[in-house]
CSV table of C-alpha atoms in Angstrom, one decimal:
chain,number,residue,atom,x,y,z
A,1,UNK,CA,-2.1,28.9,-5.7
A,2,UNK,CA,-4.5,28.0,-2.8
A,3,UNK,CA,-2.9,26.3,0.0
A,4,UNK,CA,-4.0,25.3,3.6
A,5,UNK,CA,-1.6,26.5,6.4
A,6,UNK,CA,1.7,24.7,6.7
A,7,UNK,CA,1.3,23.7,10.3
A,8,UNK,CA,-2.0,22.6,11.3
A,9,UNK,CA,-3.5,20.4,14.1
A,10,UNK,CA,-6.1,17.5,13.8
A,11,UNK,CA,-9.6,18.3,14.2
A,12,UNK,CA,-10.8,15.8,16.5
A,13,UNK,CA,-12.9,13.7,14.0
A,14,UNK,CA,-11.3,10.5,15.2
A,15,UNK,CA,-10.7,8.7,18.5
A,16,UNK,CA,-7.0,8.7,19.4
A,17,UNK,CA,-6.2,5.1,20.3
A,18,UNK,CA,-3.0,4.4,18.7
A,19,UNK,CA,0.5,4.3,20.4
A,20,UNK,CA,3.8,3.9,18.6
A,21,UNK,CA,3.7,0.1,18.5
A,22,UNK,CA,0.4,0.1,17.2
A,23,UNK,CA,1.5,2.5,14.4
A,24,UNK,CA,4.5,0.3,13.7
A,25,UNK,CA,2.1,-2.6,13.4
A,26,UNK,CA,-0.3,-0.8,11.1
A,27,UNK,CA,2.8,0.2,9.1
A,28,UNK,CA,4.1,-3.4,9.1
A,29,UNK,CA,0.7,-4.7,8.0
A,30,UNK,CA,1.0,-2.6,4.8
A,31,UNK,CA,4.8,-3.2,4.4
A,32,UNK,CA,4.9,-7.0,4.8
A,33,UNK,CA,2.0,-8.6,3.2
A,34,UNK,CA,1.5,-9.7,-0.4
A,35,UNK,CA,5.1,-8.8,-1.2
A,36,UNK,CA,6.4,-11.6,0.9
A,37,UNK,CA,3.7,-14.3,0.5
A,38,UNK,CA,2.8,-13.7,-3.2
A,39,UNK,CA,4.4,-11.0,-5.2
A,40,UNK,CA,8.1,-11.9,-4.6
A,41,UNK,CA,7.0,-15.3,-6.3
A,42,UNK,CA,5.3,-13.4,-9.2
A,43,UNK,CA,8.3,-11.1,-9.8
A,44,UNK,CA,10.8,-14.0,-9.7
A,45,UNK,CA,8.8,-16.3,-12.0
A,46,UNK,CA,7.7,-13.6,-14.5
A,47,UNK,CA,9.9,-10.8,-14.5
A,48,UNK,CA,13.4,-11.1,-12.9
A,49,UNK,CA,14.2,-14.6,-12.0
A,50,UNK,CA,16.7,-14.9,-9.2
A,51,UNK,CA,17.5,-11.2,-9.6
A,52,UNK,CA,14.1,-10.5,-7.7
A,53,UNK,CA,16.5,-9.6,-4.8
A,54,UNK,CA,18.0,-6.7,-7.0
A,55,UNK,CA,14.3,-5.7,-7.8
A,56,UNK,CA,13.2,-5.5,-4.2
A,57,UNK,CA,16.5,-3.8,-3.1
A,58,UNK,CA,16.0,-0.8,-5.6
A,59,UNK,CA,12.4,-0.7,-4.5
A,60,UNK,CA,13.5,-0.5,-0.8
A,61,UNK,CA,16.3,2.3,-1.5
A,62,UNK,CA,13.7,4.4,-3.4
A,63,UNK,CA,11.1,3.7,-0.7
A,64,UNK,CA,13.7,4.8,2.1
A,65,UNK,CA,14.3,8.2,0.5
A,66,UNK,CA,10.7,8.8,0.2
A,67,UNK,CA,10.1,7.7,3.5
A,68,UNK,CA,12.2,10.3,5.2
A,69,UNK,CA,10.3,12.9,3.4
A,70,UNK,CA,7.1,11.6,4.6
A,71,UNK,CA,8.5,11.5,8.1
A,72,UNK,CA,8.9,15.3,7.9
A,73,UNK,CA,5.7,15.9,6.7
A,74,UNK,CA,4.0,13.8,9.2
A,75,UNK,CA,6.0,15.8,12.0
A,76,UNK,CA,4.6,19.1,10.6
A,77,UNK,CA,0.9,18.1,9.6
A,78,UNK,CA,-0.7,15.5,11.8
A,79,UNK,CA,-3.9,15.2,9.8
A,80,UNK,CA,-5.6,12.3,8.2
A,81,UNK,CA,-4.9,11.9,4.5
A,82,UNK,CA,-1.1,11.3,4.1
A,83,UNK,CA,0.3,12.4,0.7
A,84,UNK,CA,-2.9,14.2,-0.2
A,85,UNK,CA,-2.7,16.5,2.8
A,86,UNK,CA,0.9,16.9,2.6
A,87,UNK,CA,0.9,17.8,-1.1
A,88,UNK,CA,-2.1,20.2,-0.4
A,89,UNK,CA,-0.1,21.9,2.3
A,90,UNK,CA,2.9,22.3,0.3
A,91,UNK,CA,1.8,22.8,-3.3
A,92,UNK,CA,-1.7,23.8,-3.4
A,93,UNK,CA,-5.3,22.6,-3.7
A,94,UNK,CA,-5.2,21.5,-7.4
A,95,UNK,CA,-2.0,19.3,-6.8
A,96,UNK,CA,-3.5,18.0,-3.6
A,97,UNK,CA,-6.7,16.8,-5.3
A,98,UNK,CA,-4.9,15.1,-8.0
A,99,UNK,CA,-2.7,13.2,-5.7
A,100,UNK,CA,-5.6,12.3,-3.5
A,101,UNK,CA,-7.7,11.3,-6.3
A,102,UNK,CA,-4.9,9.0,-7.6
A,103,UNK,CA,-4.6,7.5,-4.0
A,104,UNK,CA,-8.2,6.5,-3.8
A,105,UNK,CA,-7.6,4.3,-6.8
A,106,UNK,CA,-4.2,3.2,-5.9
A,107,UNK,CA,-4.9,2.2,-2.4
A,108,UNK,CA,-8.4,0.5,-3.4
A,109,UNK,CA,-6.4,-1.6,-6.1
A,110,UNK,CA,-3.7,-2.6,-3.5
A,111,UNK,CA,-6.4,-4.0,-1.2
A,112,UNK,CA,-7.6,-6.1,-4.2
A,113,UNK,CA,-4.1,-7.3,-4.9
A,114,UNK,CA,-3.7,-8.4,-1.5
A,115,UNK,CA,-7.3,-10.1,-1.2
A,116,UNK,CA,-6.3,-12.1,-4.5
A,117,UNK,CA,-3.0,-13.2,-2.8
A,118,UNK,CA,-5.0,-14.5,0.3
A,119,UNK,CA,-7.4,-16.2,-2.2
A,120,UNK,CA,-4.5,-18.1,-3.6
A,121,UNK,CA,-3.4,-19.4,-0.2
A,122,UNK,CA,-7.2,-20.1,0.7
A,123,UNK,CA,-7.6,-22.3,-2.4
A,124,UNK,CA,-4.3,-24.2,-1.4
A,125,UNK,CA,-5.8,-24.8,2.1
A,126,UNK,CA,-9.1,-25.9,0.9
A,127,UNK,CA,-7.5,-28.3,-1.9
A,128,UNK,CA,-5.1,-29.8,0.7
A,129,UNK,CA,-8.0,-30.8,3.1
A,130,UNK,CA,-10.0,-32.0,0.2
A,131,UNK,CA,-12.6,-29.3,-0.4
A,132,UNK,CA,-12.3,-27.4,-3.7
A,133,UNK,CA,-14.5,-24.6,-4.8
A,134,UNK,CA,-16.0,-24.9,-8.5
A,135,UNK,CA,-13.5,-24.0,-11.1
A,136,UNK,CA,-15.3,-20.9,-12.0
A,137,UNK,CA,-14.9,-19.5,-8.5
A,138,UNK,CA,-11.3,-20.0,-8.2
A,139,UNK,CA,-10.0,-16.8,-9.8
A,140,UNK,CA,-10.6,-13.9,-12.2
A,141,UNK,CA,-11.1,-14.3,-16.0
A,142,UNK,CA,-7.5,-14.9,-17.6
A,143,UNK,CA,-5.9,-16.2,-14.2
A,144,UNK,CA,-6.7,-19.7,-15.3
A,145,UNK,CA,-8.7,-22.2,-17.4
A,146,UNK,CA,-12.4,-21.9,-16.8
A,147,UNK,CA,-12.0,-19.0,-14.1
A,148,UNK,CA,-14.8,-16.5,-14.0
A,149,UNK,CA,-14.6,-14.9,-10.5
A,150,UNK,CA,-12.4,-15.0,-7.2
A,151,UNK,CA,-14.9,-15.7,-4.7
A,152,UNK,CA,-12.6,-15.6,-1.7
A,153,UNK,CA,-11.0,-12.4,-2.6
A,154,UNK,CA,-14.4,-10.6,-3.1
A,155,UNK,CA,-15.4,-12.0,0.3
A,156,UNK,CA,-12.2,-10.7,2.1
A,157,UNK,CA,-12.7,-7.2,0.9
A,158,UNK,CA,-16.2,-7.1,2.3
A,159,UNK,CA,-15.0,-8.7,5.6
A,160,UNK,CA,-12.2,-5.9,6.1
A,161,UNK,CA,-14.8,-3.2,5.3
A,162,UNK,CA,-17.1,-4.5,8.2
A,163,UNK,CA,-13.9,-4.7,10.6
A,164,UNK,CA,-13.1,-1.1,9.7
A,165,UNK,CA,-16.7,-0.2,10.5
A,166,UNK,CA,-16.4,-1.5,14.0
A,167,UNK,CA,-14.1,1.2,15.0
A,168,UNK,CA,-10.4,2.2,15.4
A,169,UNK,CA,-9.5,0.8,18.7
A,170,UNK,CA,-11.1,-2.5,18.2
A,171,UNK,CA,-9.7,-3.0,14.7
A,172,UNK,CA,-6.1,-1.8,15.7
A,173,UNK,CA,-6.0,-4.4,18.4
A,174,UNK,CA,-6.8,-7.0,15.8
A,175,UNK,CA,-4.2,-5.7,13.4
A,176,UNK,CA,-1.4,-5.6,15.9
A,177,UNK,CA,-2.2,-9.3,17.0
A,178,UNK,CA,-2.2,-10.4,13.3
A,179,UNK,CA,1.0,-8.6,12.5
A,180,UNK,CA,2.7,-10.4,15.3
A,181,UNK,CA,1.4,-13.7,13.9
A,182,UNK,CA,2.8,-12.8,10.4
A,183,UNK,CA,6.1,-12.0,11.5
A,184,UNK,CA,6.3,-15.3,13.4
A,185,UNK,CA,5.4,-16.9,10.3
A,186,UNK,CA,7.8,-15.1,8.2
A,187,UNK,CA,10.7,-16.2,10.6
A,188,UNK,CA,9.4,-19.8,10.2
A,189,UNK,CA,9.6,-19.5,6.3
A,190,UNK,CA,13.1,-18.0,6.4
A,191,UNK,CA,14.7,-20.1,9.0
A,192,UNK,CA,13.1,-23.5,7.4
A,193,UNK,CA,13.6,-22.5,3.9
A,194,UNK,CA,17.1,-21.4,4.3
A,195,UNK,CA,18.0,-25.2,5.1
A,196,UNK,CA,16.8,-26.2,1.7
A,197,UNK,CA,18.4,-23.7,-0.4
A,198,UNK,CA,20.3,-25.1,-3.5
A,199,UNK,CA,22.8,-22.8,-4.9
A,200,UNK,CA,22.3,-23.9,-8.4
A,201,UNK,CA,18.8,-22.1,-8.5
A,202,UNK,CA,20.6,-18.7,-8.3
A,203,UNK,CA,22.0,-19.2,-11.9
A,204,UNK,CA,21.6,-17.8,-14.2
A,205,UNK,CA,21.1,-14.7,-12.0
A,206,UNK,CA,19.8,-12.4,-14.8
A,207,UNK,CA,17.7,-14.9,-17.0
A,208,UNK,CA,15.6,-12.1,-18.3
A,209,UNK,CA,18.5,-9.5,-18.4
A,210,UNK,CA,19.4,-6.6,-16.0
A,211,UNK,CA,16.6,-4.3,-17.5
A,212,UNK,CA,14.2,-6.9,-16.2
A,213,UNK,CA,15.2,-6.7,-12.8
A,214,UNK,CA,14.7,-3.0,-12.9
A,215,UNK,CA,11.3,-3.6,-14.4
A,216,UNK,CA,10.6,-5.9,-11.3
A,217,UNK,CA,11.3,-3.3,-9.2
A,218,UNK,CA,8.5,-1.0,-10.6
A,219,UNK,CA,6.1,-4.0,-10.0
A,220,UNK,CA,7.7,-4.8,-6.5
A,221,UNK,CA,7.8,-1.0,-5.3
A,222,UNK,CA,4.0,-1.1,-4.1
A,223,UNK,CA,4.9,-3.8,-1.5
A,224,UNK,CA,7.4,-1.4,0.4
A,225,UNK,CA,5.5,1.7,1.2
A,226,UNK,CA,3.0,0.7,4.0
A,227,UNK,CA,4.3,3.5,6.0
A,228,UNK,CA,2.2,5.7,3.7
A,229,UNK,CA,-0.9,4.0,4.7
A,230,UNK,CA,0.0,4.3,8.4
A,231,UNK,CA,0.5,7.9,8.0
A,232,UNK,CA,-3.1,8.5,6.7
A,233,UNK,CA,-4.3,7.7,10.2
A,234,UNK,CA,-2.3,10.5,11.9
A,235,UNK,CA,-5.3,12.0,13.6
A,236,UNK,CA,-5.7,8.5,15.4
A,237,UNK,CA,-2.7,8.8,17.5
A,238,UNK,CA,-2.5,11.2,20.6
A,239,UNK,CA,1.0,12.2,19.8
A,240,UNK,CA,1.1,11.8,15.9
A,241,UNK,CA,3.8,14.5,15.5
A,242,UNK,CA,6.4,12.4,17.4
A,243,UNK,CA,5.2,9.1,16.9
A,244,UNK,CA,4.6,8.8,13.3
A,245,UNK,CA,8.2,9.6,12.0
A,246,UNK,CA,9.4,7.0,14.6
A,247,UNK,CA,7.0,4.5,13.4
A,248,UNK,CA,7.9,5.0,9.7
A,249,UNK,CA,11.6,4.4,10.2
A,250,UNK,CA,11.3,1.5,12.5
A,251,UNK,CA,8.9,-0.3,10.2
A,252,UNK,CA,10.7,0.3,7.1
A,253,UNK,CA,13.8,-1.0,8.4
A,254,UNK,CA,12.1,-4.3,9.7
A,255,UNK,CA,10.4,-4.7,6.2
A,256,UNK,CA,13.5,-4.0,4.3
A,257,UNK,CA,15.3,-7.0,6.3
A,258,UNK,CA,12.2,-9.2,5.8
A,259,UNK,CA,12.0,-8.7,2.1
A,260,UNK,CA,15.7,-9.1,1.5
A,261,UNK,CA,15.7,-12.6,3.2
A,262,UNK,CA,12.5,-13.7,1.7
A,263,UNK,CA,13.7,-13.0,-1.8
A,264,UNK,CA,17.0,-15.2,-1.2
A,265,UNK,CA,14.9,-17.9,0.4
A,266,UNK,CA,12.3,-18.4,-2.3
A,267,UNK,CA,14.6,-18.4,-5.3
A,268,UNK,CA,17.0,-20.6,-3.4
A,269,UNK,CA,14.5,-23.2,-2.5
A,270,UNK,CA,12.8,-23.4,-6.0
A,271,UNK,CA,14.2,-22.8,-9.5
A,272,UNK,CA,12.3,-19.5,-10.5
A,273,UNK,CA,10.6,-21.4,-13.5
A,274,UNK,CA,8.9,-23.7,-11.1
A,275,UNK,CA,7.5,-21.2,-8.6
A,276,UNK,CA,3.7,-21.4,-8.2
A,277,UNK,CA,2.7,-17.7,-8.2
A,278,UNK,CA,-0.6,-18.4,-6.5
A,279,UNK,CA,1.0,-19.8,-3.4
A,280,UNK,CA,4.8,-19.6,-3.6
A,281,UNK,CA,6.0,-20.8,-0.3
A,282,UNK,CA,3.4,-23.3,0.6
A,283,UNK,CA,4.0,-24.9,-3.0
A,284,UNK,CA,7.8,-24.6,-2.3
A,285,UNK,CA,7.8,-26.6,0.9
A,286,UNK,CA,5.2,-29.0,-0.5
A,287,UNK,CA,7.6,-29.9,-3.4
A,288,UNK,CA,10.3,-30.8,-0.9
A,289,UNK,CA,8.2,-33.1,1.0
A,290,UNK,CA,7.2,-30.7,3.8
A,291,UNK,CA,3.6,-30.3,2.9
A,292,UNK,CA,2.4,-29.9,6.5
A,293,UNK,CA,4.8,-27.0,6.9
A,294,UNK,CA,3.5,-25.5,3.8
A,295,UNK,CA,0.1,-25.8,5.1
A,296,UNK,CA,0.9,-23.9,8.4
A,297,UNK,CA,2.5,-21.3,6.1
A,298,UNK,CA,-0.6,-21.1,4.2
A,299,UNK,CA,-2.8,-20.6,7.2
A,300,UNK,CA,-0.4,-18.0,8.6
A,301,UNK,CA,-0.3,-16.3,5.1
A,302,UNK,CA,-4.1,-16.2,5.0
A,303,UNK,CA,-4.2,-14.4,8.5
A,304,UNK,CA,-1.1,-12.3,8.1
A,305,UNK,CA,-1.4,-10.9,4.5
A,306,UNK,CA,-4.7,-9.9,5.4
A,307,UNK,CA,-3.3,-7.2,7.5
A,308,UNK,CA,-1.7,-5.6,4.5
A,309,UNK,CA,-5.3,-5.2,3.0
A,310,UNK,CA,-6.5,-3.7,6.4
A,311,UNK,CA,-3.8,-1.1,6.4
A,312,UNK,CA,-4.6,0.0,2.8
A,313,UNK,CA,-8.3,0.0,3.0
A,314,UNK,CA,-7.9,2.2,6.3
A,315,UNK,CA,-5.7,4.5,4.5
A,316,UNK,CA,-8.0,5.0,1.3
A,317,UNK,CA,-10.9,5.6,3.7
A,318,UNK,CA,-8.9,8.4,5.5
A,319,UNK,CA,-8.0,9.9,2.2
A,320,UNK,CA,-11.5,9.9,1.1
A,321,UNK,CA,-12.7,11.4,4.3
A,322,UNK,CA,-10.1,14.1,4.2
A,323,UNK,CA,-11.0,15.3,0.8
A,324,UNK,CA,-14.7,15.2,1.8
A,325,UNK,CA,-13.9,17.3,4.9
A,326,UNK,CA,-11.9,19.8,2.8
A,327,UNK,CA,-15.0,20.1,0.4
A,328,UNK,CA,-13.2,18.5,-2.6
A,329,UNK,CA,-15.6,15.4,-2.5
A,330,UNK,CA,-19.3,15.6,-1.5
A,331,UNK,CA,-19.7,16.3,2.3
A,332,UNK,CA,-21.7,13.1,2.5
A,333,UNK,CA,-18.4,10.9,2.8
A,334,UNK,CA,-17.2,13.1,5.8
A,335,UNK,CA,-20.4,12.8,7.8
A,336,UNK,CA,-20.7,9.8,10.2
A,337,UNK,CA,-23.5,9.0,12.6
A,338,UNK,CA,-21.3,6.1,14.1
A,339,UNK,CA,-20.6,6.5,17.9
A,340,UNK,CA,-17.1,4.7,17.0
A,341,UNK,CA,-16.2,7.9,15.1
A,342,UNK,CA,-15.1,6.0,11.6
A,343,UNK,CA,-16.3,7.2,8.2
A,344,UNK,CA,-18.5,4.5,7.4
A,345,UNK,CA,-19.8,6.4,4.3
A,346,UNK,CA,-16.5,5.9,2.6
A,347,UNK,CA,-15.6,2.5,4.2
A,348,UNK,CA,-18.5,0.5,2.5
A,349,UNK,CA,-18.2,2.0,-0.9
A,350,UNK,CA,-14.3,1.3,-0.9
A,351,UNK,CA,-15.1,-2.2,0.2
A,352,UNK,CA,-17.6,-2.9,-2.7
A,353,UNK,CA,-15.3,-1.4,-5.3
A,354,UNK,CA,-12.2,-3.3,-4.0
A,355,UNK,CA,-14.1,-6.6,-4.1
A,356,UNK,CA,-15.3,-6.1,-7.7
A,357,UNK,CA,-11.5,-5.4,-8.7
A,358,UNK,CA,-10.3,-8.4,-6.7
A,359,UNK,CA,-13.0,-10.6,-8.1
A,360,UNK,CA,-12.5,-9.8,-12.0
A,361,UNK,CA,-8.9,-8.9,-12.4
A,362,UNK,CA,-5.9,-11.0,-12.2
A,363,UNK,CA,-3.2,-10.2,-9.5
A,364,UNK,CA,-0.7,-8.7,-12.0
A,365,UNK,CA,-3.1,-6.5,-13.7
A,366,UNK,CA,-4.5,-5.3,-10.6
A,367,UNK,CA,-1.0,-4.6,-9.0
A,368,UNK,CA,-0.3,-2.6,-12.2
A,369,UNK,CA,-3.1,-0.3,-11.2
A,370,UNK,CA,-1.2,0.7,-8.1
A,371,UNK,CA,2.1,2.0,-9.0
A,372,UNK,CA,1.8,5.2,-11.2
A,373,UNK,CA,-0.3,7.2,-8.7
A,374,UNK,CA,1.9,5.9,-5.7
A,375,UNK,CA,5.0,7.0,-7.3
A,376,UNK,CA,3.8,10.3,-8.3
A,377,UNK,CA,2.6,10.8,-4.7
A,378,UNK,CA,6.3,10.1,-3.7
A,379,UNK,CA,7.6,12.6,-6.2
A,380,UNK,CA,5.1,15.4,-5.0
A,381,UNK,CA,5.8,14.8,-1.4
A,382,UNK,CA,9.7,15.0,-2.0
A,383,UNK,CA,9.3,18.3,-3.9
A,384,UNK,CA,7.1,19.5,-1.3
A,385,UNK,CA,9.8,18.9,1.5
A,386,UNK,CA,12.3,21.1,-0.8
A,387,UNK,CA,9.8,23.7,-1.2
A,388,UNK,CA,8.8,24.2,2.3
A,389,UNK,CA,12.4,24.2,3.5
A,390,UNK,CA,12.9,27.0,1.2
A,391,UNK,CA,9.6,29.1,1.7
A,392,UNK,CA,9.0,28.1,5.2
A,393,UNK,CA,12.3,27.4,6.9
A,394,UNK,CA,11.0,28.7,10.4
A,395,UNK,CA,7.9,26.0,10.4
A,396,UNK,CA,8.0,23.7,13.5
A,397,UNK,CA,9.4,20.2,12.3
A,398,UNK,CA,9.5,17.2,14.8
A,399,UNK,CA,11.5,15.4,12.3
A,400,UNK,CA,14.0,16.9,9.6
A,401,UNK,CA,14.6,14.8,6.5
A,402,UNK,CA,18.6,14.6,6.4
A,403,UNK,CA,20.7,15.9,3.5
A,404,UNK,CA,18.2,18.0,1.8
A,405,UNK,CA,17.8,18.3,-1.3
A,406,UNK,CA,19.9,15.3,-1.9
A,407,UNK,CA,17.5,12.7,-0.3
A,408,UNK,CA,14.4,14.2,-1.8
A,409,UNK,CA,15.9,14.3,-5.2
A,410,UNK,CA,17.1,10.6,-4.8
A,411,UNK,CA,13.4,9.7,-4.2
A,412,UNK,CA,12.3,11.7,-7.0
A,413,UNK,CA,14.9,10.0,-9.4
A,414,UNK,CA,14.0,6.6,-8.3
A,415,UNK,CA,10.4,7.1,-8.7
A,416,UNK,CA,10.7,8.6,-12.4
A,417,UNK,CA,13.1,5.7,-13.2
A,418,UNK,CA,10.6,3.1,-12.0
A,419,UNK,CA,7.6,5.0,-13.6
A,420,UNK,CA,9.6,4.8,-16.9
A,421,UNK,CA,9.3,0.9,-16.7
A,422,UNK,CA,5.7,0.7,-16.4
A,423,UNK,CA,3.5,-0.5,-19.2
A,424,UNK,CA,1.5,1.8,-21.6
A,425,UNK,CA,-1.7,0.0,-20.6
A,426,UNK,CA,-0.8,1.1,-16.8
A,427,UNK,CA,-0.4,4.6,-18.0
A,428,UNK,CA,-3.6,4.7,-20.1
A,429,UNK,CA,-5.5,3.7,-17.0
A,430,UNK,CA,-4.0,6.1,-15.2
A,431,UNK,CA,-4.7,9.1,-17.6
A,432,UNK,CA,-8.2,8.0,-17.9
A,433,UNK,CA,-8.8,8.1,-14.0
A,434,UNK,CA,-6.8,11.4,-13.9
A,435,UNK,CA,-9.1,13.0,-16.6
A,436,UNK,CA,-12.1,11.8,-14.5
A,437,UNK,CA,-10.7,13.3,-11.5
A,438,UNK,CA,-10.0,16.7,-13.1
A,439,UNK,CA,-13.6,16.9,-14.5
A,440,UNK,CA,-14.9,16.3,-11.0
A,441,UNK,CA,-12.6,18.8,-9.6
A,442,UNK,CA,-13.6,21.4,-11.9
A,443,UNK,CA,-17.2,20.6,-11.8
A,444,UNK,CA,-17.6,20.3,-8.1
A,445,UNK,CA,-14.4,20.5,-5.9
A,446,UNK,CA,-13.1,24.0,-6.8
A,447,UNK,CA,-16.5,25.5,-6.1
A,448,UNK,CA,-17.1,23.8,-2.9
A,449,UNK,CA,-13.8,23.5,-1.2
A,450,UNK,CA,-13.3,24.9,2.1
A,451,UNK,CA,-10.4,27.1,0.8
A,452,UNK,CA,-12.7,28.8,-1.7
A,453,UNK,CA,-15.4,29.2,0.9
A,454,UNK,CA,-12.6,30.8,3.3
A,455,UNK,CA,-11.5,33.2,0.7
A,456,UNK,CA,-14.7,34.2,-0.8
């Protein structure tokens, strides 16, 4: 089994411009996004009812176990690529390729999901001020009568690609400012919404059964692992070994509190059957006669949720760059003539593909594209921690996952549990993507990988 060294440094391919709070902001950009402003409403309305709180609680616990494993790897291997790099180091090239290939699809789909969520709020804003796009431009086919394409979502994906192409330092500053604004808006939502909670809306608490709350966790899970996207940018911090584990813990703690409060408020304000899945909070405030506040929230959501798409687009471009640098994808994608040291040859293809997904798939179908590969990555990272504790107990670790093997096994168990609740269509898409990836590895990656050239 071919593996790269356990402890490796970065290669200097990126500008090192991120400190602790910029890393935290990048992580929160991925953690607190569509899950707050859109997906919580979708899970409550379609899957779990008031038990959406249970759905997100299960997702947070499982994510926390995985986060501790990510933190250990981040302290050992401060390289771009996140779970791809970690699995490559711990379990070998073929496993690393599979995880990396899956993440290319998962992260790209997440960008699309968030763009669709932003589009819903943009449509709310434009309608409020008296300007409506044509019906055909309001959403993907199947998302509403007469819908053909989600124009706003497509434009956002392309705008993010442009922002990332401008360089890490500039885009990180924008991200940090937008995250601060987003958390301010969330605080307004929670405080104002709490004053209009009707306890009767919490009953029946399990309208679709307890099993549906678990199924809701499988759908909600992708909203609570933004730290994974942040760890993909390890080479862009001057002290990645020390700062990334701290940033993971800080950001996940903040996000867990935010999600639990938001879930309580949204199903307390409005009966779950009346939630508008396109713009849950704005519509909720509108129904209680606070349309102006709903408009403010919609504006904040457009700005704030965008940070989630930014974090995940950054992550997928770094995974693609790392795989190309390791020879598993064509070297074209790891070459950059940009003075800003950003992988522009990965950024723009990702921008275009995410725009196509956002334009032509409803939000739930796009969200279901994200979960299998991410959960598989969590399983592999947890197993990798246990393997390296046994095979390389002497390796330098800036952070150590507590209670090994209990915590990694907890993460594995939760991930398998959540995977079992995904639909067969989701699995079919995953298998098709995996088969395509294996064909690429056998036809190109194996022969051209840097490990193959090193051992030849």
